[in-house]
Coordinates of C-alpha atoms (C1' of nucleotides) in Angstrom, one line a residue:
Chain A
M1 CA 0.1 0.0 0.1
K2 CA 1.2 3.5 -0.9
W3 CA 2.7 5.6 2.0
V4 CA 1.4 9.1 1.4
Y5 CA 1.8 12.5 3.4
I6 CA -1.4 14.1 4.6
E7 CA -0.7 17.4 2.8
E8 CA -1.0 15.5 -0.6
I9 CA -3.7 12.9 0.4
G10 CA -6.5 14.8 -1.6
A11 CA -4.7 13.4 -4.8
Y12 CA -5.7 9.9 -3.8
P13 CA -9.5 10.0 -3.8
D14 CA -11.1 6.5 -3.3
Q15 CA -7.8 4.8 -3.1
D16 CA -6.2 2.6 -0.4
V17 CA -3.1 4.4 1.1
E18 CA -0.9 4.1 4.3
V19 CA -0.3 7.2 6.6
R20 CA 2.5 7.1 9.2
G21 CA 2.3 9.5 12.1
W22 CA 1.0 10.1 15.6
V23 CA -2.4 10.4 17.4
Y24 CA -3.3 14.1 17.7
N25 CA -6.6 13.4 19.5
K26 CA -9.4 10.8 19.3
R27 CA -13.1 10.8 19.8
S28 CA -16.0 8.4 19.7
S29 CA -19.9 8.5 19.3
G30 CA -21.2 5.0 19.8
K31 CA -20.5 3.0 16.7
V32 CA -18.2 5.7 15.1
R33 CA -14.7 6.4 16.4
F34 CA -12.5 9.1 15.2
I35 CA -8.7 9.3 15.2
L36 CA -6.9 12.5 14.4
V37 CA -3.5 11.7 12.8
R38 CA -0.7 14.0 12.2
D39 CA 2.3 13.2 10.1
G40 CA 4.2 16.5 10.2
T41 CA 2.6 17.9 7.0
G42 CA -1.0 18.0 8.3
I43 CA -3.8 16.6 10.3
L44 CA -6.2 13.9 9.1
Q45 CA -9.4 12.7 10.5
T46 CA -9.6 8.9 10.2
T47 CA -12.8 6.8 11.0
I48 CA -13.8 3.3 12.3
F49 CA -17.4 2.5 11.8
G50 CA -18.9 -0.7 13.1
T51 CA -22.3 -1.9 14.6
D52 CA -20.6 -4.6 16.7
E53 CA -18.4 -4.0 19.7
S54 CA -16.2 -7.0 18.6
H55 CA -15.0 -4.8 15.7
P56 CA -11.2 -5.8 15.5
L57 CA -10.1 -2.2 15.4
F58 CA -12.2 -1.0 18.4
K59 CA -9.7 -2.8 20.9
K60 CA -6.9 -1.0 19.1
F61 CA -8.7 2.3 19.2
D62 CA -9.2 1.9 22.8
A63 CA -5.4 1.5 23.5
L64 CA -4.6 4.8 21.6
T65 CA -3.3 7.7 23.7
Q66 CA -2.2 11.2 22.4
E67 CA 1.1 11.1 20.5
T68 CA 1.0 7.4 20.2
S69 CA 3.0 6.5 17.1
L70 CA 1.2 4.4 14.5
I71 CA 0.7 3.4 10.8
V72 CA -2.8 3.4 9.5
R73 CA -4.2 2.0 6.3
G74 CA -7.5 2.6 4.6
R75 CA -9.5 4.3 1.9
V76 CA -9.4 8.0 1.1
R77 CA -13.0 9.4 1.1
E78 CA -14.3 12.8 0.6
D79 CA -16.7 13.9 3.2
K80 CA -17.9 17.3 4.1
R81 CA -18.2 16.6 7.7
A82 CA -14.4 15.9 8.1
P83 CA -12.1 18.7 8.9
G84 CA -10.5 19.6 5.4
G85 CA -13.1 17.7 3.6
V86 CA -11.2 14.3 3.3
E87 CA -10.8 11.5 5.7
L88 CA -9.5 8.0 5.8
S89 CA -11.8 5.0 6.5
L90 CA -9.5 2.6 8.3
Q91 CA -9.0 -0.9 7.4
D92 CA -5.8 -1.6 9.6
I93 CA -4.1 0.2 12.7
E94 CA -0.5 -0.8 13.2
I95 CA 0.7 0.7 16.6
L96 CA 4.3 1.3 16.9
Q97 CA 4.3 2.7 20.5
V98 CA 1.7 3.7 23.0
A99 CA 2.7 7.1 24.4
Q100 CA 2.2 7.3 28.3
D101 CA 1.1 10.5 29.9
Y102 CA 1.9 13.0 27.2
P103 CA 2.3 16.2 29.2
I104 CA 0.8 18.8 26.5
T105 CA -3.0 18.4 26.5
P106 CA -5.5 20.1 24.0
K107 CA -6.3 22.5 26.8
E108 CA -4.5 25.6 28.0
H109 CA -1.0 25.7 29.4
S110 CA 1.2 28.3 30.8
T111 CA 4.5 29.6 29.0
P112 CA 6.9 28.3 31.6
F113 CA 5.4 24.9 31.3
L114 CA 5.4 25.1 27.5
M115 CA 9.0 26.3 27.4
E116 CA 10.0 23.5 29.7
H117 CA 8.5 21.1 27.0
R118 CA 9.6 22.9 24.1
H119 CA 10.8 19.7 22.4
L120 CA 7.1 18.4 22.5
W121 CA 5.5 21.8 22.0
L122 CA 6.9 21.9 18.5
R123 CA 4.1 19.3 17.6
S124 CA 1.4 21.7 18.6
R125 CA -0.6 23.4 15.6
K126 CA 0.3 27.0 16.3
Q127 CA 4.0 26.3 16.9
H128 CA 4.1 24.1 13.6
A129 CA 2.6 27.1 11.7
V130 CA 5.1 29.7 13.0
L131 CA 8.1 27.5 12.1
Q132 CA 6.6 26.8 8.6
V133 CA 6.6 30.7 8.2
R134 CA 10.1 30.8 9.7
A135 CA 11.4 28.2 7.0
E136 CA 9.6 30.2 4.1
V137 CA 11.1 33.5 5.3
I138 CA 14.6 32.0 5.4
K139 CA 14.1 30.3 1.9
A140 CA 12.8 33.8 0.5
I141 CA 15.8 35.5 1.8
R142 CA 18.2 33.1 0.1
D143 CA 16.3 33.2 -3.1
F144 CA 16.2 37.0 -3.0
F145 CA 19.9 37.6 -2.7
D146 CA 20.9 34.5 -4.9
G147 CA 18.6 35.8 -7.6
R148 CA 20.1 39.1 -7.6
G149 CA 23.6 38.1 -8.0
F150 CA 24.8 38.2 -4.4
R151 CA 27.4 35.8 -3.4
L152 CA 27.0 33.9 0.0
M153 CA 30.0 34.3 2.2
D154 CA 30.0 32.6 5.4
T155 CA 31.7 34.6 8.2
P156 CA 33.3 33.1 11.2
I157 CA 31.4 32.4 14.5
L158 CA 34.5 32.3 16.6
T159 CA 36.3 35.8 16.5
P160 CA 39.2 37.4 18.0
S161 CA 37.7 40.7 19.0
A162 CA 34.6 42.9 19.3
C163 CA 32.7 44.2 16.4
E164 CA 30.9 46.9 18.3
G165 CA 32.2 46.6 21.8
T166 CA 33.0 43.9 24.3
T167 CA 30.5 44.1 27.0
T168 CA 27.8 42.1 25.1
L169 CA 30.1 39.3 23.8
F170 CA 30.3 35.7 24.9
E171 CA 33.8 34.8 25.8
T172 CA 35.3 31.4 25.3
Q173 CA 38.6 29.8 25.4
Y174 CA 40.6 29.6 22.1
F175 CA 43.5 27.3 23.2
D176 CA 45.8 29.9 24.8
Q177 CA 44.0 32.9 23.9
K178 CA 40.5 34.4 24.2
A179 CA 37.7 34.3 21.4
Y180 CA 34.3 35.6 21.1
L181 CA 31.1 34.3 19.7
S182 CA 30.2 36.5 16.8
Q183 CA 27.5 39.2 17.1
S184 CA 27.7 40.2 13.5
G185 CA 29.4 39.2 10.2
Q186 CA 29.5 42.7 9.0
L187 CA 33.2 43.6 9.3
Y188 CA 34.2 40.4 7.6
N189 CA 31.6 41.0 5.0
E190 CA 33.2 44.4 4.2
A191 CA 36.2 42.5 3.2
T192 CA 34.4 39.8 1.1
A193 CA 32.4 42.6 -0.6
M194 CA 35.6 44.2 -1.8
A195 CA 36.5 40.8 -3.4
F196 CA 33.0 39.9 -4.9
G197 CA 31.1 43.2 -5.3
K198 CA 27.7 42.0 -3.6
V199 CA 27.8 39.5 -0.7
Y200 CA 25.6 38.4 2.0
C201 CA 26.2 36.3 5.1
F202 CA 23.6 34.4 6.9
G203 CA 24.0 32.8 10.4
P204 CA 23.5 32.9 14.0
T205 CA 24.8 35.7 16.2
F206 CA 25.2 35.8 19.9
R207 CA 24.7 38.7 22.2
A208 CA 25.3 38.5 26.0
E209 CA 22.9 41.3 26.7
K210 CA 20.9 40.8 29.7
S211 CA 17.9 41.7 27.7
K212 CA 14.5 40.5 29.0
T213 CA 11.8 41.5 26.6
R214 CA 9.5 40.0 23.9
R215 CA 11.9 41.3 21.2
H216 CA 15.3 39.8 22.2
L217 CA 16.9 36.3 22.0
I218 CA 20.5 35.6 23.1
E219 CA 21.1 33.6 20.1
F220 CA 19.4 34.8 16.9
W221 CA 19.7 34.5 13.0
M222 CA 20.6 37.5 10.9
V223 CA 21.1 38.0 7.2
E224 CA 23.6 40.8 6.3
P225 CA 24.1 41.9 2.8
E226 CA 27.1 44.3 1.8
V227 CA 27.3 46.0 -1.3
A228 CA 30.5 47.8 -2.8
F229 CA 29.9 51.2 -4.2
A230 CA 26.3 51.5 -2.7
L231 CA 25.3 54.5 -0.9
L232 CA 22.8 54.7 2.0
E233 CA 19.9 55.3 -0.4
D234 CA 20.9 52.1 -2.4
T235 CA 20.8 50.1 0.8
I236 CA 17.3 51.4 1.9
E237 CA 15.8 50.4 -1.5
L238 CA 17.6 46.9 -1.0
G239 CA 16.1 46.6 2.3
E240 CA 12.5 47.6 1.0
D241 CA 12.7 45.1 -1.9
L242 CA 13.9 42.4 0.5
I243 CA 11.0 42.9 2.9
L244 CA 8.5 42.9 0.0
F245 CA 9.9 39.7 -1.6
I246 CA 9.6 38.0 1.9
L247 CA 6.0 39.2 2.3
E248 CA 4.9 38.2 -1.2
R249 CA 6.4 34.6 -0.8
V250 CA 4.8 34.0 2.7
L251 CA 1.4 35.5 1.7
T252 CA 1.2 33.2 -1.3
R253 CA 2.9 30.0 -0.1
R254 CA 1.8 29.9 3.6
K255 CA -1.6 31.2 3.6
S256 CA -2.9 28.4 5.5
D257 CA -0.4 28.9 8.2
L258 CA -1.2 32.4 8.6
E259 CA -4.8 31.4 8.9
E260 CA -4.0 28.9 11.6
L261 CA -2.3 31.7 13.5
E262 CA -5.3 33.9 13.0
R263 CA -3.1 36.5 11.4
D264 CA -5.0 39.1 9.4
A265 CA -3.1 39.3 6.0
A266 CA -4.7 42.7 5.1
P267 CA -2.1 44.9 6.8
L268 CA 0.8 42.9 5.2
E269 CA -0.9 43.0 1.7
Q270 CA -0.9 46.8 1.9
V271 CA 2.9 47.2 2.4
K272 CA 4.1 49.0 -0.8
K273 CA 7.2 50.7 -1.8
P274 CA 8.6 53.3 -1.1
F275 CA 8.3 53.0 2.7
L276 CA 7.9 56.2 4.5
R277 CA 11.1 57.8 5.4
L278 CA 11.9 60.3 8.2
T279 CA 15.0 61.6 9.3
Y280 CA 15.9 61.4 13.0
E281 CA 15.4 65.3 13.3
E282 CA 12.1 65.0 11.3
A283 CA 10.9 62.2 13.8
L284 CA 11.7 64.0 17.0
P285 CA 8.8 66.7 16.9
K286 CA 6.4 63.9 15.9
L287 CA 7.4 62.0 19.0
Q288 CA 7.4 64.9 21.4
E289 CA 3.9 65.7 20.0
K290 CA 2.8 62.2 21.2
G291 CA 4.1 62.5 24.6
S292 CA 7.7 61.2 24.3
T293 CA 10.3 63.0 26.5
I294 CA 13.1 62.3 23.9
Q295 CA 15.7 64.8 23.3
W296 CA 18.2 65.3 20.4
G297 CA 20.8 63.0 21.0
D298 CA 18.8 60.3 22.9
D299 CA 18.4 56.9 20.9
F300 CA 14.9 55.6 20.4
G301 CA 13.6 53.4 23.1
A302 CA 10.8 50.9 22.9
P303 CA 8.1 53.8 23.7
E304 CA 9.4 55.8 20.7
E305 CA 9.4 52.8 18.3
T306 CA 5.8 52.0 19.4
I307 CA 4.6 55.6 18.6
I308 CA 6.2 55.5 15.2
S309 CA 4.6 52.1 14.4
D310 CA 1.2 53.4 15.7
I311 CA 1.3 56.5 13.5
Y312 CA 2.2 54.5 10.2
P313 CA 0.7 51.1 9.0
S314 CA 3.8 50.1 7.0
P315 CA 7.4 49.8 7.9
V316 CA 9.0 53.1 8.4
C317 CA 12.7 54.0 7.7
I318 CA 14.3 56.4 10.1
T319 CA 17.6 57.9 8.8
H320 CA 20.4 60.2 9.8
F321 CA 20.9 59.4 13.4
P322 CA 23.3 61.4 15.6
A323 CA 26.6 59.9 15.0
K324 CA 27.4 59.4 18.8
I325 CA 24.6 56.9 19.4
K326 CA 25.5 54.8 16.5
A327 CA 28.4 52.3 15.6
F328 CA 31.9 53.7 15.0
Y329 CA 32.1 52.5 11.4
M330 CA 29.2 54.4 10.1
Q331 CA 29.7 57.2 7.5
P332 CA 29.2 60.6 8.7
D333 CA 26.9 62.9 6.6
P334 CA 29.4 65.2 4.6
E335 CA 27.0 68.1 5.1
R336 CA 26.3 67.3 8.9
P337 CA 29.3 65.5 10.3
D338 CA 27.3 65.0 13.6
L339 CA 24.9 62.8 11.9
A340 CA 25.5 59.2 10.7
L341 CA 24.3 57.8 7.2
A342 CA 22.3 55.2 9.1
V343 CA 18.9 53.7 8.8
D344 CA 16.5 51.7 11.0
F345 CA 13.5 50.0 9.5
L346 CA 10.8 50.1 12.2
A347 CA 8.1 47.3 11.6
S348 CA 4.4 48.3 11.8
E349 CA 2.3 46.8 14.6
G350 CA 4.8 47.5 17.3
Y351 CA 7.4 44.7 16.3
G352 CA 10.2 47.2 16.4
E353 CA 13.5 47.3 14.5
L354 CA 13.6 44.7 11.6
I355 CA 16.6 46.2 9.9
G356 CA 19.7 48.2 11.0
G357 CA 21.9 49.4 8.2
S358 CA 24.3 52.2 7.2
Q359 CA 26.9 53.3 4.7
R360 CA 30.3 52.6 6.1
I361 CA 33.4 54.8 6.5
H362 CA 35.5 54.3 3.5
D363 CA 38.1 57.0 4.4
L364 CA 41.1 55.8 6.3
D365 CA 41.8 58.9 8.4
I366 CA 38.0 59.2 9.6
L367 CA 38.0 55.5 10.4
E368 CA 41.3 55.7 12.3
Q369 CA 40.0 58.7 14.3
R370 CA 36.7 56.9 15.1
I371 CA 38.7 53.7 16.4
K372 CA 40.7 56.0 18.6
E373 CA 37.6 57.9 19.9
N374 CA 36.0 54.6 20.8
N375 CA 39.1 53.2 22.6
L376 CA 39.2 50.2 20.4
P377 CA 42.4 48.2 20.0
R378 CA 43.9 49.4 16.8
E379 CA 45.9 46.1 16.3
A380 CA 42.8 44.1 16.2
Y381 CA 41.4 46.2 13.2
Q382 CA 44.6 46.3 11.2
W383 CA 43.0 44.0 8.6
Y384 CA 39.9 46.2 8.6
L385 CA 41.9 49.3 8.1
D386 CA 43.8 47.5 5.1
L387 CA 40.4 47.7 3.3
R388 CA 40.5 51.4 3.3
K389 CA 44.2 51.3 2.1
Y390 CA 43.9 49.2 -0.9
G391 CA 41.3 50.6 -3.3
T392 CA 38.8 51.9 -0.9
V393 CA 35.1 52.5 -2.3
P394 CA 32.0 53.9 -0.7
H395 CA 29.9 50.8 0.4
S396 CA 26.9 50.0 2.5
G397 CA 24.9 47.1 4.0
F398 CA 22.3 46.1 6.8
G399 CA 21.2 43.4 9.0
L400 CA 17.7 41.9 9.2
G401 CA 16.8 39.8 12.2
V402 CA 15.0 36.7 11.1
E403 CA 13.1 36.1 14.2
R404 CA 11.6 39.6 14.4
T405 CA 10.6 39.4 10.8
V406 CA 9.0 36.1 11.4
A407 CA 7.2 37.6 14.6
W408 CA 5.9 40.5 12.7
I409 CA 4.5 38.5 9.8
S410 CA 3.0 35.7 12.0
K411 CA 1.9 38.4 14.6
I412 CA 3.3 36.4 17.4
K413 CA 3.5 38.2 20.7
H414 CA 6.9 36.8 21.8
I415 CA 9.9 36.3 19.6
R416 CA 10.7 33.1 21.5
E417 CA 8.1 31.1 19.5
T418 CA 9.8 32.0 16.2
I419 CA 12.8 29.7 16.6
P420 CA 12.7 26.0 17.3
F421 CA 14.8 26.2 20.5
P422 CA 15.2 29.7 21.8
R423 CA 18.1 30.8 23.9
L424 CA 16.8 33.3 26.5
L425 CA 18.4 35.3 29.5
Y426 CA 17.4 32.5 32.0
R427 CA 16.7 29.6 30.0
I428 CA 18.9 27.4 27.9
Y429 CA 17.0 24.0 28.5
P430 CA 15.9 22.1 26.3
Chain B
rU1 C1' 21.1 45.0 36.5
rC2 C1' 16.4 47.6 38.2
rC3 C1' 10.7 47.8 38.8
rU4 C1' 6.1 45.0 39.2
rC5 C1' 3.5 40.4 39.7
rG6 C1' 3.4 35.3 40.7
rG7 C1' 4.6 29.8 42.7
rU8 C1' -1.9 25.2 45.6
rA9 C1' -3.4 17.8 42.0
rG10 C1' 0.1 15.7 35.8
rC11 C1' -2.1 20.8 33.5
rU12 C1' -5.2 25.5 34.1
rC13 C1' -6.9 27.8 38.1
rA14 C1' -10.3 28.8 43.0
rA15 C1' -10.2 28.8 48.3
rU16 C1' -14.5 35.0 52.0
rU17 C1' -11.9 38.3 58.1
rG18 C1' -6.4 33.6 59.4
rG19 C1' -11.0 28.4 60.5
rC20 C1' -12.6 20.9 57.2
rA21 C1' -7.8 22.3 50.3
rG22 C1' -11.9 22.4 45.7
rA23 C1' -13.4 22.5 40.1
rG24 C1' -12.3 21.9 35.0
rC25 C1' -8.9 19.4 31.8
rG26 C1' -5.8 15.1 31.5
rG27 C1' -5.9 9.6 33.5
rU28 C1' -9.2 5.2 34.6
rU29 C1' -14.2 2.7 34.2
rG30 C1' -19.1 2.9 31.8
rG31 C1' -22.7 5.2 28.2
rC32 C1' -23.9 7.3 23.2
rU33 C1' -24.5 5.5 15.2
rG34 C1' -20.6 11.5 12.5
rU35 C1' -17.5 13.6 16.3
rU36 C1' -14.9 18.8 15.4
rA37 C1' -10.4 21.3 22.1
rA38 C1' -17.2 16.2 21.3
rC39 C1' -20.7 15.1 25.0
rC40 C1' -22.9 12.5 29.6
rA41 C1' -22.1 9.7 34.5
rA42 C1' -18.7 7.6 38.0
rU43 C1' -13.7 7.4 39.9
rA44 C1' -8.5 7.9 41.5
rG45 C1' -5.3 11.8 42.2
rG46 C1' -2.2 17.0 47.5
rU47 C1' 4.7 17.5 51.9
rU48 C1' 0.1 24.6 49.1
rG49 C1' 8.3 26.4 46.0
rC50 C1' 12.3 25.9 50.3
rA51 C1' 13.7 27.5 55.5
rG52 C1' 12.3 29.9 59.8
rG53 C1' 8.6 33.1 62.7
rU54 C1' 3.7 34.9 64.7
rU55 C1' -1.0 32.3 66.2
rC56 C1' -5.3 27.8 69.8
rG57 C1' -5.1 27.4 64.4
rA58 C1' -1.4 29.6 58.4
rG59 C1' -2.4 28.3 51.2
rU60 C1' -3.7 32.9 53.6
rC61 C1' 0.3 37.3 58.1
rC62 C1' 6.0 38.4 58.8
rU63 C1' 11.5 37.5 57.4
rG64 C1' 15.1 35.2 54.3
rC65 C1' 16.1 32.4 50.1
rC66 C1' 15.2 29.7 45.4
rC67 C1' 12.3 29.5 40.6
rG68 C1' 9.4 31.8 36.9
rA69 C1' 6.6 35.7 34.3
rG70 C1' 5.8 40.9 32.5
rG71 C1' 8.1 45.6 31.7
rA72 C1' 12.8 48.9 31.5
rG73 C1' 17.6 49.8 29.6
rC74 C1' 20.5 47.8 25.2
rC75 C1' 19.6 46.0 20.5
rA76 C1' 18.2 42.8 15.1

RNA sequence: UCCUCGGUAGCUCAAUUGGCAGAGCGGUUGGCUGUUAACCAAUAGGUUGCAGGUUCGAGUCCUGCCCGAGGAGCCA
């Protein structure tokens, strides 16, 4: 008998097939018994009908518990009463293992309990849907860059020094010296961009920040494109195109998962180019008008991001931040050296910063001065300075956080549900 | 790190002024000829996070500790 997956079972009407999976739930009503079977691609209702209690499958039905692994065989039947319109009329049940006391029931559970059982929670419908969206977002990101002639450059995870400062780095032993887990591939990407023109890196990054909010993970995934000769405006357009490409993919390919998540697609369908752009100085009065106490020179906090996302329904690009609140490598505005040619993409609906990017300093003297001002060890940046000595060009890039993007698209409250095994401030199990 | 809140059955929660620790789900047993987190009936299930204190009496009040959640700062 042919083994088929539930997502494609509609292609086998009135045929005998085999489904391998787990018991999601079971019900009975007198002489009709139902087993909901899930196989990783969907959930299927299977039926046993009999007028006689001695029916050979009834005894097996009675033994089934939630998450029991089994192989079922039967005939595919269309029936309007079945969820999904298709069900399997059973001829045989082969039990692989009867699961005892599965802890996650179809009723409510608290977050701490579910996080403790994350390895099992992944089997639940909603978690399944979010991670389907995540996989689609990652696939879209790769297709977007690969399709535009970008080369994938894997940057190292073990690094000898800080990218943006040492306080938020995980330290580890590297034989007889210290090493740090990467918090960005950007500096290395600037080198590969000078070799390949358009590059991107995509991998996990690690930040030892004691952040305890719904928007932060200790370990998260980031895609970082870097383009030689690109200016700030070019990188903003690239970011817009990337976000629109991801949205279009998820909206067409994962519609059923968004429905499972009860995500209203309308706000996502309305996102259009160009995104609204505001300079930092244009944003300040709007924020103050709405009650923010922000002053020139302050960075945006959570309240400011919330105000911005409440005013505008689509992502908003904030540009030209005060240089002193931004990273050392960001290019100063030639007309206003106190401002950095940087951009933050703030997601609508309060999901915060999806993208942070900038034009990078390409002038050797300015970069050396910035390294000095920030008390960074010059020796560690020798190779980085070389990029400005041997054929320097203006260049720009950004980083997009995968989990925040998935959280925004899925409208999931907490970012921890957008990655299979989240690393959080006080949780590293399971 | 700081602020706020919480910890009672396997799970989600209740318990009046300090006065016999209780319900739903899940489990078990039985019933129901199409269920949709099915439903109905019965039943088992407790060191109230830990340590100490006040009291005739503490789940409840006090002190300390442990664990967790929400938020802030920082960021993607």
